[in-house]
Amino acid sequence: MDVRVSDTTHPQKLSVKPGAAPLDCAQDSGACAVIRSILARTTDKWSILIVKSLGRGSHRFSELRRAIDGISQRMLTLTLRNLERDGLVLRTVTPTTPPRVDYELTTLGESLWTLTEAFGQWAMSNRPEIESARARFDARLDADL
Amino acid sequence: MDVRVSDTTHPQKLSVKPGAAPLDCAQDSGACAVIRSILARTTDKWSILIVKSLGRGSHRFSELRRAIDGISQRMLTLTLRNLERDGLVLRTVTPTTPPRVDYELTTLGESLWTLTEAFGQWAMSNRPEIESARARFDARLDADL
DNA sequence: CTTTCCGGTTCCTGATCGTAACCAGCACCA
DNA sequence: TGGTGCTGGTTACGATCAGGAACCGGAAAG
């Protein structure tokens, strides 16, 4: 039956192969399980950062690891593999020694990149407003205590 | 010192108050911790669905719970509270019996909504391509076995 | 007097993430 | 000849988090 497990990050056996969406539909818009799984992958914390990093050209594994501060090797491997699976990232192995593996955005990945950039822009330009909203909220909370 | 815990969903004591970003910066673009926390919140699985649902007007708690199939009461409460904290969602309590609580997007939330809509559109229109990419990837995996 | 509705909270468990250690292959250096 | 380093990748395991389910208070409805 080959039942494919839930979402990202296979706990054991670092292989990808999700596919069976864990959740049903958001009826309000006809967006179904597949859409959700696509959104889950593309809006994932690390995916966004990786796509962002790859926005300006190809990078090798270790470059990405250094660029995306805080990501673990495991998560980098996993997220890249998932992005590759979804056709967003292209993986190129050059069998030199030491081996060299380059990652770059596909055309599809580039179109996603523009979106994540827009998100990033939005976050940047609305940061003050959001931060003050947070401050207000927290202050009200503390007052109520 | 009031050290605020990591990210979404406080495990115990259903209060919000994160703030201390768990991660450093993605140097490649000068995007810093705050940006990351904003992105984490706004691109969150449930946040997206909630913002999407709220896109066409205010809804009460139970409406949202029914609309967003699969969300738990806990996650709905939590995510709404976080969105409220960030000034993206407005919460209005009407003390009738049974109590009535309405949620609606703020102006800021509406601007986010256009982005999430764009993401949704992207996911919808690229779904075939992504699905076939997945199929190809999995096939290649199975072949290698 | 029990049921129902409503928004919300608490507890518990299983999935997920991150840390750290390990692996293979080859070059370099002594 | 053995040690060390670099590479991309994997594994094991402990901490953490999301999700399910049961519970709460209050009032109306039956």
XYZ file of C-alpha atoms (C1' of nucleotides) in Angstrom, chain A residues 6-9 11 45-46 70 72-75 97-98, chain C residues 15-28:
28
model
C 2.620 12.856 7.295
C 4.574 15.948 6.511
C 8.162 17.097 6.330
C 10.984 15.493 8.227
C 11.616 10.973 11.925
C 10.289 28.545 8.133
C 13.426 27.082 6.582
C 20.810 28.724 12.909
C 21.041 22.493 11.350
C 22.609 20.212 8.802
C 19.708 17.866 9.192
C 17.066 20.488 8.531
C 37.071 15.523 -4.158
C 35.824 16.764 -1.863
C 5.082 13.827 16.275
C 8.706 17.010 15.109
C 12.868 19.642 15.646
C 17.525 20.425 16.925
C 22.061 18.774 18.856
C 25.726 16.044 18.451
C 28.066 12.275 16.874
C 29.261 9.444 13.162
C 30.307 7.903 8.069
C 32.788 7.454 3.441
C 36.023 9.207 0.217
C 39.935 11.581 -0.931
C 43.813 15.122 -0.477
C 47.359 16.900 2.175
